[in-house]
PDB file of C-alpha atoms in Angstrom:
ATOM      1  CA  UNK A   1      -6.436  16.696  10.545  1.00 60.00           C
ATOM      2  CA  UNK A   2      -6.219  14.117  13.299  1.00 65.00           C
ATOM      3  CA  UNK A   3      -5.989  11.501  10.532  1.00 69.00           C
ATOM      4  CA  UNK A   4      -2.740  12.988   9.170  1.00 76.00           C
ATOM      5  CA  UNK A   5      -0.012  10.491   8.303  1.00 74.00           C
ATOM      6  CA  UNK A   6       3.667  10.777   7.397  1.00 75.00           C
ATOM      7  CA  UNK A   7       5.017   7.964   5.212  1.00 69.00           C
ATOM      8  CA  UNK A   8       1.896   5.960   5.915  1.00 69.00           C
ATOM      9  CA  UNK A   9       2.030   6.314   9.706  1.00 70.00           C
ATOM     10  CA  UNK A  10       0.147   8.688  12.069  1.00 71.00           C
ATOM     11  CA  UNK A  11       1.818  12.096  12.083  1.00 69.00           C
ATOM     12  CA  UNK A  12       0.799  13.130  15.578  1.00 65.00           C
ATOM     13  CA  UNK A  13       1.908  16.756  15.893  1.00 68.00           C
ATOM     14  CA  UNK A  14       4.549  16.504  13.152  1.00 73.00           C
ATOM     15  CA  UNK A  15       2.518  18.008  10.312  1.00 78.00           C
ATOM     16  CA  UNK A  16       4.265  18.813   7.037  1.00 81.00           C
ATOM     17  CA  UNK A  17       3.248  19.856   3.531  1.00 81.00           C
ATOM     18  CA  UNK A  18       3.571  16.226   2.412  1.00 79.00           C
ATOM     19  CA  UNK A  19       1.520  14.879   5.333  1.00 81.00           C
ATOM     20  CA  UNK A  20      -1.516  12.967   4.040  1.00 79.00           C
ATOM     21  CA  UNK A  21      -4.941  13.836   5.459  1.00 80.00           C
ATOM     22  CA  UNK A  22      -8.454  12.502   4.907  1.00 73.00           C
ATOM     23  CA  UNK A  23     -11.088  14.864   3.562  1.00 65.00           C
ATOM     24  CA  UNK A  24     -14.501  14.082   2.161  1.00 55.00           C
ATOM     25  CA  UNK A  25     -13.876  10.354   1.957  1.00 57.00           C
ATOM     26  CA  UNK A  26     -10.562  10.624   0.115  1.00 60.00           C
ATOM     27  CA  UNK A  27      -6.904  11.316   0.889  1.00 68.00           C
ATOM     28  CA  UNK A  28      -4.604  14.130  -0.176  1.00 71.00           C
ATOM     29  CA  UNK A  29      -1.522  15.961   1.023  1.00 78.00           C
ATOM     30  CA  UNK A  30      -1.743  19.120   3.086  1.00 80.00           C
ATOM     31  CA  UNK A  31      -0.022  20.928   0.219  1.00 78.00           C
ATOM     32  CA  UNK A  32      -2.723  19.814  -2.245  1.00 72.00           C
ATOM     33  CA  UNK A  33      -5.416  20.775   0.257  1.00 74.00           C
ATOM     34  CA  UNK A  34      -3.845  24.240   0.450  1.00 76.00           C
ATOM     35  CA  UNK A  35      -3.923  24.530  -3.355  1.00 66.00           C
ATOM     36  CA  UNK A  36      -7.620  23.662  -3.244  1.00 64.00           C
ATOM     37  CA  UNK A  37      -8.267  26.307  -0.608  1.00 69.00           C
ATOM     38  CA  UNK A  38      -9.175  23.812   2.106  1.00 74.00           C
ATOM     39  CA  UNK A  39      -6.164  24.393   4.375  1.00 81.00           C
ATOM     40  CA  UNK A  40      -4.116  27.478   5.161  1.00 81.00           C
ATOM     41  CA  UNK A  41      -0.866  27.863   7.021  1.00 79.00           C
ATOM     42  CA  UNK A  42      -1.152  29.825  10.237  1.00 73.00           C
ATOM     43  CA  UNK A  43       1.521  31.163  12.550  1.00 70.00           C
ATOM     44  CA  UNK A  44       1.145  28.164  14.850  1.00 68.00           C
ATOM     45  CA  UNK A  45       0.517  25.381  12.343  1.00 76.00           C
ATOM     46  CA  UNK A  46      -2.108  24.496   9.744  1.00 79.00           C
ATOM     47  CA  UNK A  47      -5.780  25.436   9.835  1.00 78.00           C
ATOM     48  CA  UNK A  48      -8.670  23.699   8.066  1.00 76.00           C
ATOM     49  CA  UNK A  49     -10.912  26.230   6.277  1.00 74.00           C
ATOM     50  CA  UNK A  50     -12.562  23.986   3.693  1.00 65.00           C
ATOM     51  CA  UNK A  51     -15.919  22.181   3.683  1.00 55.00           C
ATOM     52  CA  UNK A  52     -16.910  20.735   7.041  1.00 53.00           C
ATOM     53  CA  UNK A  53     -15.294  21.684  10.315  1.00 45.00           C
ATOM     54  CA  UNK A  54     -11.819  20.577  11.259  1.00 48.00           C
ATOM     55  CA  UNK A  55      -9.872  21.933  14.238  1.00 41.00           C
ATOM     56  CA  UNK A  56      -6.841  24.123  13.863  1.00 39.00           C
ATOM     57  CA  UNK A  57      -3.777  21.913  14.160  1.00 41.00           C
ATOM     58  CA  UNK A  58      -0.604  23.080  15.823  1.00 38.00           C
ATOM     59  CA  UNK A  59       2.783  21.432  15.507  1.00 40.00           C
ATOM     60  CA  UNK A  60       2.884  20.097  19.053  1.00 39.00           C
ATOM     61  CA  UNK A  61       1.754  16.884  20.792  1.00 38.00           C
ATOM     62  CA  UNK A  62      -1.652  18.385  21.599  1.00 41.00           C
ATOM     63  CA  UNK A  63      -2.447  19.011  17.934  1.00 38.00           C
ATOM     64  CA  UNK A  64      -4.259  15.721  17.476  1.00 38.00           C
ATOM     65  CA  UNK A  65      -7.096  16.704  19.823  1.00 38.00           C
ATOM     66  CA  UNK A  66     -10.488  16.961  18.149  1.00 34.00           C
ATOM     67  CA  UNK A  67     -12.653  20.028  18.582  1.00 37.00           C
ATOM     68  CA  UNK A  68     -15.901  19.188  20.415  1.00 35.00           C
ATOM     69  CA  UNK A  69     -17.964  20.845  17.678  1.00 36.00           C
ATOM     70  CA  UNK A  70     -17.603  19.164  14.301  1.00 39.00           C
ATOM     71  CA  UNK A  71     -19.648  19.624  11.169  1.00 41.00           C
ATOM     72  CA  UNK A  72     -19.650  16.312   9.281  1.00 42.00           C
ATOM     73  CA  UNK A  73     -20.658  17.901   5.965  1.00 48.00           C
ATOM     74  CA  UNK A  74     -18.602  16.483   3.081  1.00 49.00           C
ATOM     75  CA  UNK A  75     -17.280  18.457   0.100  1.00 47.00           C
ATOM     76  CA  UNK A  76     -19.439  18.384  -3.054  1.00 52.00           C
ATOM     77  CA  UNK A  77     -18.915  15.376  -5.340  1.00 50.00           C
ATOM     78  CA  UNK A  78     -16.930  17.323  -7.920  1.00 49.00           C
ATOM     79  CA  UNK A  79     -14.535  18.529  -5.210  1.00 47.00           C
ATOM     80  CA  UNK A  80     -14.134  14.985  -3.855  1.00 45.00           C
ATOM     81  CA  UNK A  81     -13.349  13.726  -7.359  1.00 47.00           C
ATOM     82  CA  UNK A  82     -10.827  16.518  -7.860  1.00 46.00           C
ATOM     83  CA  UNK A  83      -9.064  15.730  -4.580  1.00 44.00           C
ATOM     84  CA  UNK A  84      -9.023  12.034  -5.477  1.00 46.00           C
ATOM     85  CA  UNK A  85      -7.184  12.928  -8.672  1.00 46.00           C
ATOM     86  CA  UNK A  86      -4.591  14.727  -6.567  1.00 55.00           C
ATOM     87  CA  UNK A  87      -3.414  11.458  -4.994  1.00 59.00           C
ATOM     88  CA  UNK A  88       0.155  10.674  -6.083  1.00 69.00           C
ATOM     89  CA  UNK A  89       0.400   8.218  -8.957  1.00 75.00           C
ATOM     90  CA  UNK A  90       0.807   4.642  -7.814  1.00 80.00           C
ATOM     91  CA  UNK A  91      -0.517   5.196  -4.285  1.00 84.00           C
ATOM     92  CA  UNK A  92      -2.986   2.522  -3.177  1.00 85.00           C
ATOM     93  CA  UNK A  93      -4.273   3.077   0.378  1.00 83.00           C
ATOM     94  CA  UNK A  94      -5.820   0.306   2.418  1.00 85.00           C
ATOM     95  CA  UNK A  95      -9.557   0.045   2.920  1.00 86.00           C
ATOM     96  CA  UNK A  96     -10.801   2.215   5.828  1.00 85.00           C
ATOM     97  CA  UNK A  97     -11.157  -0.907   7.985  1.00 88.00           C
ATOM     98  CA  UNK A  98      -7.553  -1.990   7.403  1.00 89.00           C
ATOM     99  CA  UNK A  99      -6.307   1.596   7.825  1.00 85.00           C
ATOM    100  CA  UNK A 100      -7.959   1.620  11.250  1.00 86.00           C
ATOM    101  CA  UNK A 101      -6.430  -1.766  12.062  1.00 88.00           C
ATOM    102  CA  UNK A 102      -2.914  -0.570  11.180  1.00 88.00           C
ATOM    103  CA  UNK A 103      -3.379   2.728  13.028  1.00 86.00           C
ATOM    104  CA  UNK A 104      -4.439   0.868  16.163  1.00 88.00           C
ATOM    105  CA  UNK A 105      -1.478  -1.509  15.879  1.00 90.00           C
ATOM    106  CA  UNK A 106       1.085   1.299  15.874  1.00 88.00           C
ATOM    107  CA  UNK A 107      -0.769   3.590  18.278  1.00 87.00           C
ATOM    108  CA  UNK A 108       1.458   5.012  20.999  1.00 85.00           C
ATOM    109  CA  UNK A 109       4.706   3.847  19.381  1.00 87.00           C
ATOM    110  CA  UNK A 110       7.187   6.599  18.378  1.00 84.00           C
ATOM    111  CA  UNK A 111       7.533   7.150  14.625  1.00 78.00           C
ATOM    112  CA  UNK A 112      11.335   6.552  14.527  1.00 81.00           C
ATOM    113  CA  UNK A 113      10.876   3.190  16.252  1.00 86.00           C
ATOM    114  CA  UNK A 114       8.193   2.186  13.748  1.00 86.00           C
ATOM    115  CA  UNK A 115      10.380   3.158  10.801  1.00 84.00           C
ATOM    116  CA  UNK A 116      13.357   1.282  12.207  1.00 88.00           C
ATOM    117  CA  UNK A 117      11.267  -1.852  12.740  1.00 90.00           C
ATOM    118  CA  UNK A 118       9.875  -1.674   9.201  1.00 89.00           C
ATOM    119  CA  UNK A 119      13.371  -1.360   7.728  1.00 87.00           C
ATOM    120  CA  UNK A 120      14.546  -4.296   9.849  1.00 89.00           C
ATOM    121  CA  UNK A 121      11.665  -6.488   8.653  1.00 91.00           C
ATOM    122  CA  UNK A 122      12.306  -5.572   5.014  1.00 88.00           C
ATOM    123  CA  UNK A 123      15.978  -6.422   5.332  1.00 87.00           C
ATOM    124  CA  UNK A 124      15.873  -9.500   7.540  1.00 88.00           C
ATOM    125  CA  UNK A 125      12.287 -10.742   7.636  1.00 87.00           C
ATOM    126  CA  UNK A 126       9.659 -10.554  10.411  1.00 88.00           C
ATOM    127  CA  UNK A 127      11.097 -13.595  12.204  1.00 90.00           C
ATOM    128  CA  UNK A 128      14.222 -11.544  13.024  1.00 90.00           C
ATOM    129  CA  UNK A 129      12.368  -8.995  15.181  1.00 92.00           C
ATOM    130  CA  UNK A 130      13.412  -8.999  18.827  1.00 93.00           C
ATOM    131  CA  UNK A 131      10.027  -8.732  20.528  1.00 93.00           C
ATOM    132  CA  UNK A 132      11.482  -8.666  24.036  1.00 94.00           C
ATOM    133  CA  UNK A 133      13.667  -5.685  23.141  1.00 92.00           C
ATOM    134  CA  UNK A 134      10.770  -3.856  21.467  1.00 92.00           C
ATOM    135  CA  UNK A 135       8.614  -4.572  24.511  1.00 92.00           C
ATOM    136  CA  UNK A 136      11.150  -2.977  26.835  1.00 92.00           C
ATOM    137  CA  UNK A 137      11.334   0.104  24.617  1.00 90.00           C
ATOM    138  CA  UNK A 138       7.582   0.546  24.210  1.00 90.00           C
ATOM    139  CA  UNK A 139       6.334  -0.520  27.620  1.00 92.00           C
ATOM    140  CA  UNK A 140       4.152  -3.196  26.031  1.00 93.00           C
ATOM    141  CA  UNK A 141       4.343  -6.924  26.606  1.00 95.00           C
ATOM    142  CA  UNK A 142       6.317  -9.023  24.132  1.00 94.00           C
ATOM    143  CA  UNK A 143       3.112 -10.846  23.198  1.00 95.00           C
ATOM    144  CA  UNK A 144       1.309  -7.593  22.419  1.00 95.00           C
ATOM    145  CA  UNK A 145       4.234  -6.296  20.359  1.00 94.00           C
ATOM    146  CA  UNK A 146       4.236  -9.533  18.367  1.00 95.00           C
ATOM    147  CA  UNK A 147       0.488  -9.300  17.840  1.00 95.00           C
ATOM    148  CA  UNK A 148       0.711  -5.692  16.660  1.00 94.00           C
ATOM    149  CA  UNK A 149       3.590  -6.476  14.312  1.00 94.00           C
ATOM    150  CA  UNK A 150       1.654  -9.389  12.839  1.00 94.00           C
ATOM    151  CA  UNK A 151      -1.334  -7.096  12.263  1.00 94.00           C
ATOM    152  CA  UNK A 152       0.723  -4.582  10.271  1.00 93.00           C
ATOM    153  CA  UNK A 153       2.647  -7.218   8.316  1.00 94.00           C
ATOM    154  CA  UNK A 154      -0.611  -9.021   7.580  1.00 94.00           C
ATOM    155  CA  UNK A 155      -2.181  -5.859   6.163  1.00 94.00           C
ATOM    156  CA  UNK A 156       0.649  -5.293   3.695  1.00 94.00           C
ATOM    157  CA  UNK A 157       0.859  -9.000   2.809  1.00 94.00           C
ATOM    158  CA  UNK A 158      -2.872  -9.149   2.092  1.00 94.00           C
ATOM    159  CA  UNK A 159      -2.623  -6.044  -0.107  1.00 95.00           C
ATOM    160  CA  UNK A 160       0.296  -7.498  -2.099  1.00 96.00           C
ATOM    161  CA  UNK A 161      -1.480 -10.865  -2.485  1.00 96.00           C
ATOM    162  CA  UNK A 162      -4.617  -9.071  -3.684  1.00 95.00           C
ATOM    163  CA  UNK A 163      -2.626  -7.171  -6.325  1.00 95.00           C
ATOM    164  CA  UNK A 164      -0.963 -10.382  -7.509  1.00 94.00           C
ATOM    165  CA  UNK A 165      -4.299 -12.198  -7.786  1.00 91.00           C
ATOM    166  CA  UNK A 166      -5.813  -9.277  -9.703  1.00 92.00           C
ATOM    167  CA  UNK A 167      -2.978  -9.745 -12.201  1.00 89.00           C
ATOM    168  CA  UNK A 168      -3.739 -13.436 -12.688  1.00 83.00           C
ATOM    169  CA  UNK A 169      -1.462 -15.046 -10.078  1.00 87.00           C
ATOM    170  CA  UNK A 170      -3.248 -17.895  -8.304  1.00 82.00           C
ATOM    171  CA  UNK A 171      -0.480 -18.682  -5.781  1.00 85.00           C
ATOM    172  CA  UNK A 172       1.118 -15.369  -4.715  1.00 92.00           C
ATOM    173  CA  UNK A 173       3.532 -16.978  -2.245  1.00 92.00           C
ATOM    174  CA  UNK A 174       5.195 -18.926  -5.061  1.00 88.00           C
ATOM    175  CA  UNK A 175       5.602 -15.650  -6.937  1.00 91.00           C
ATOM    176  CA  UNK A 176       7.129 -13.884  -3.916  1.00 94.00           C
ATOM    177  CA  UNK A 177       9.580 -16.754  -3.426  1.00 92.00           C
ATOM    178  CA  UNK A 178      10.662 -16.521  -7.071  1.00 90.00           C
ATOM    179  CA  UNK A 179      11.060 -12.740  -6.922  1.00 93.00           C
ATOM    180  CA  UNK A 180      13.060 -12.839  -3.676  1.00 92.00           C
ATOM    181  CA  UNK A 181      15.374 -15.428  -5.254  1.00 92.00           C
ATOM    182  CA  UNK A 182      15.723 -13.893  -8.710  1.00 91.00           C
ATOM    183  CA  UNK A 183      15.038 -10.186  -8.174  1.00 92.00           C
ATOM    184  CA  UNK A 184      15.832  -9.798  -4.486  1.00 92.00           C
ATOM    185  CA  UNK A 185      17.105  -6.208  -4.481  1.00 92.00           C
ATOM    186  CA  UNK A 186      14.260  -4.984  -6.683  1.00 94.00           C
ATOM    187  CA  UNK A 187      11.732  -6.805  -4.507  1.00 94.00           C
ATOM    188  CA  UNK A 188      13.080  -5.081  -1.402  1.00 92.00           C
ATOM    189  CA  UNK A 189      12.748  -1.689  -3.120  1.00 93.00           C
ATOM    190  CA  UNK A 190       9.171  -2.526  -4.090  1.00 94.00           C
ATOM    191  CA  UNK A 191       8.371  -3.513  -0.513  1.00 93.00           C
ATOM    192  CA  UNK A 192       9.961  -0.311   0.792  1.00 91.00           C
ATOM    193  CA  UNK A 193       7.869   1.741  -1.641  1.00 91.00           C
ATOM    194  CA  UNK A 194       4.738   0.012  -0.360  1.00 91.00           C
ATOM    195  CA  UNK A 195       5.609   0.304   3.318  1.00 88.00           C
ATOM    196  CA  UNK A 196       6.691   3.944   3.379  1.00 85.00           C
ATOM    197  CA  UNK A 197       4.913   5.516   0.393  1.00 84.00           C
ATOM    198  CA  UNK A 198       1.983   3.162  -0.277  1.00 86.00           C
ATOM    199  CA  UNK A 199       3.307   3.102  -3.861  1.00 90.00           C
ATOM    200  CA  UNK A 200       2.646  -0.209  -5.637  1.00 94.00           C
ATOM    201  CA  UNK A 201       4.002   0.634  -9.089  1.00 94.00           C
ATOM    202  CA  UNK A 202       7.277  -1.245  -8.753  1.00 95.00           C
ATOM    203  CA  UNK A 203       5.556  -4.270  -7.255  1.00 96.00           C
ATOM    204  CA  UNK A 204       3.200  -4.408 -10.234  1.00 96.00           C
ATOM    205  CA  UNK A 205       6.140  -4.118 -12.621  1.00 95.00           C
ATOM    206  CA  UNK A 206       7.904  -7.012 -10.880  1.00 95.00           C
ATOM    207  CA  UNK A 207       4.780  -9.161 -11.019  1.00 94.00           C
ATOM    208  CA  UNK A 208       4.498  -8.541 -14.757  1.00 90.00           C
ATOM    209  CA  UNK A 209       8.214  -9.293 -15.182  1.00 89.00           C
ATOM    210  CA  UNK A 210       7.778 -12.598 -13.354  1.00 88.00           C
ATOM    211  CA  UNK A 211       4.766 -13.505 -15.484  1.00 83.00           C
ATOM    212  CA  UNK A 212       6.725 -12.775 -18.663  1.00 80.00           C
ATOM    213  CA  UNK A 213       9.720 -14.770 -17.415  1.00 80.00           C
ATOM    214  CA  UNK A 214       7.835 -17.767 -16.064  1.00 77.00           C
ATOM    215  CA  UNK A 215       5.038 -17.881 -18.587  1.00 74.00           C
ATOM    216  CA  UNK A 216       1.390 -18.586 -17.774  1.00 75.00           C
ATOM    217  CA  UNK A 217       0.406 -21.575 -15.678  1.00 76.00           C
ATOM    218  CA  UNK A 218      -2.484 -23.857 -16.462  1.00 81.00           C
ATOM    219  CA  UNK A 219      -4.275 -23.251 -13.184  1.00 78.00           C
ATOM    220  CA  UNK A 220      -4.360 -19.474 -13.679  1.00 76.00           C
ATOM    221  CA  UNK A 221      -5.630 -19.825 -17.253  1.00 85.00           C
ATOM    222  CA  UNK A 222      -8.392 -22.221 -16.238  1.00 86.00           C
ATOM    223  CA  UNK A 223      -9.391 -19.951 -13.362  1.00 80.00           C
ATOM    224  CA  UNK A 224      -9.660 -17.103 -15.876  1.00 81.00           C
ATOM    225  CA  UNK A 225     -12.026 -19.186 -18.014  1.00 88.00           C
ATOM    226  CA  UNK A 226      -9.651 -20.356 -20.748  1.00 91.00           C
ATOM    227  CA  UNK A 227      -9.579 -23.869 -22.194  1.00 93.00           C
ATOM    228  CA  UNK A 228      -6.100 -25.385 -21.954  1.00 93.00           C
ATOM    229  CA  UNK A 229      -4.308 -28.416 -23.306  1.00 89.00           C
ATOM    230  CA  UNK A 230      -0.823 -29.892 -22.985  1.00 89.00           C
ATOM    231  CA  UNK A 231       0.513 -31.303 -26.264  1.00 88.00           C
ATOM    232  CA  UNK A 232       2.755 -34.325 -26.777  1.00 87.00           C
ATOM    233  CA  UNK A 233       5.832 -32.126 -26.313  1.00 83.00           C
ATOM    234  CA  UNK A 234       4.701 -30.973 -22.885  1.00 83.00           C
ATOM    235  CA  UNK A 235       3.840 -27.485 -24.138  1.00 84.00           C
ATOM    236  CA  UNK A 236       0.863 -25.640 -22.699  1.00 88.00           C
ATOM    237  CA  UNK A 237      -1.709 -24.476 -25.250  1.00 92.00           C
ATOM    238  CA  UNK A 238      -4.653 -22.170 -24.733  1.00 92.00           C
ATOM    239  CA  UNK A 239      -7.806 -21.756 -26.782  1.00 93.00           C
ATOM    240  CA  UNK A 240      -8.076 -18.174 -28.069  1.00 91.00           C
ATOM    241  CA  UNK A 241     -11.334 -17.583 -29.944  1.00 89.00           C
ATOM    242  CA  UNK A 242     -11.422 -21.176 -31.169  1.00 91.00           C
ATOM    243  CA  UNK A 243      -7.742 -21.420 -32.133  1.00 92.00           C
ATOM    244  CA  UNK A 244      -5.217 -23.378 -30.062  1.00 93.00           C
ATOM    245  CA  UNK A 245      -2.101 -21.292 -29.407  1.00 90.00           C
ATOM    246  CA  UNK A 246       1.022 -21.809 -27.347  1.00 88.00           C
ATOM    247  CA  UNK A 247       0.281 -20.123 -24.019  1.00 87.00           C
ATOM    248  CA  UNK A 248       3.734 -18.522 -23.942  1.00 81.00           C
ATOM    249  CA  UNK A 249       3.146 -16.965 -27.371  1.00 86.00           C
ATOM    250  CA  UNK A 250      -0.341 -15.797 -26.422  1.00 86.00           C
ATOM    251  CA  UNK A 251       1.050 -14.099 -23.335  1.00 80.00           C
ATOM    252  CA  UNK A 252       3.820 -12.314 -25.257  1.00 78.00           C
ATOM    253  CA  UNK A 253       1.194 -11.055 -27.718  1.00 81.00           C
ATOM    254  CA  UNK A 254      -0.931  -9.902 -24.748  1.00 79.00           C
ATOM    255  CA  UNK A 255      -3.801 -12.122 -25.847  1.00 83.00           C
ATOM    256  CA  UNK A 256      -4.192 -13.495 -22.337  1.00 79.00           C
TER     257      UNK A 256
END
């Protein structure tokens, strides 16, 4: 329960039904854990009663303390698979290493301040953050605040770049520039979904929209193993099963 998060950030003592917890190597909401019989609501908070041993968690600042005695037994495989299926559609958490990196970066900073900073970055860009002001509010040095902010921003940027590359984009930054220019409002909504809900569906939709609008590029096709050729009219062709086809047509037909 000490791993509980609200909107992607550590929950501390503010546990809710939609708080996300880690159990058996996967993530699920407290509400889903209750449906599975792993958590029950007590008079003073939520109590873990499922496989393994988790401490009772109360809705106060002391609730994040870990019980000295912990059983590290994990739920059976079928239960882990079931809980994995309970994750909301579109949610893509970080790797455990990056999750730990982000958690450390925001450790000790009040949730409202984190949310406000995230909104500010989404609206005005990371360069607009006033690190001196944040330092005075958090008790940290301006340099440490800047370092922590860079760690969080870097985690989300790396995740977005990874998604873009998995969808055939060789230069993600060029894609982000195009989307900010041509689909700015939608891009901000996609970033907000990622930052607060870990939901990447809209980002993926925007990437596909950009690919359809811009057409395939020769570098991406070659990297994917396709033979390419530019004809006398400057049109990009791609070899599909021995037949040369306009790359734009092949993409619309979902052949590449």
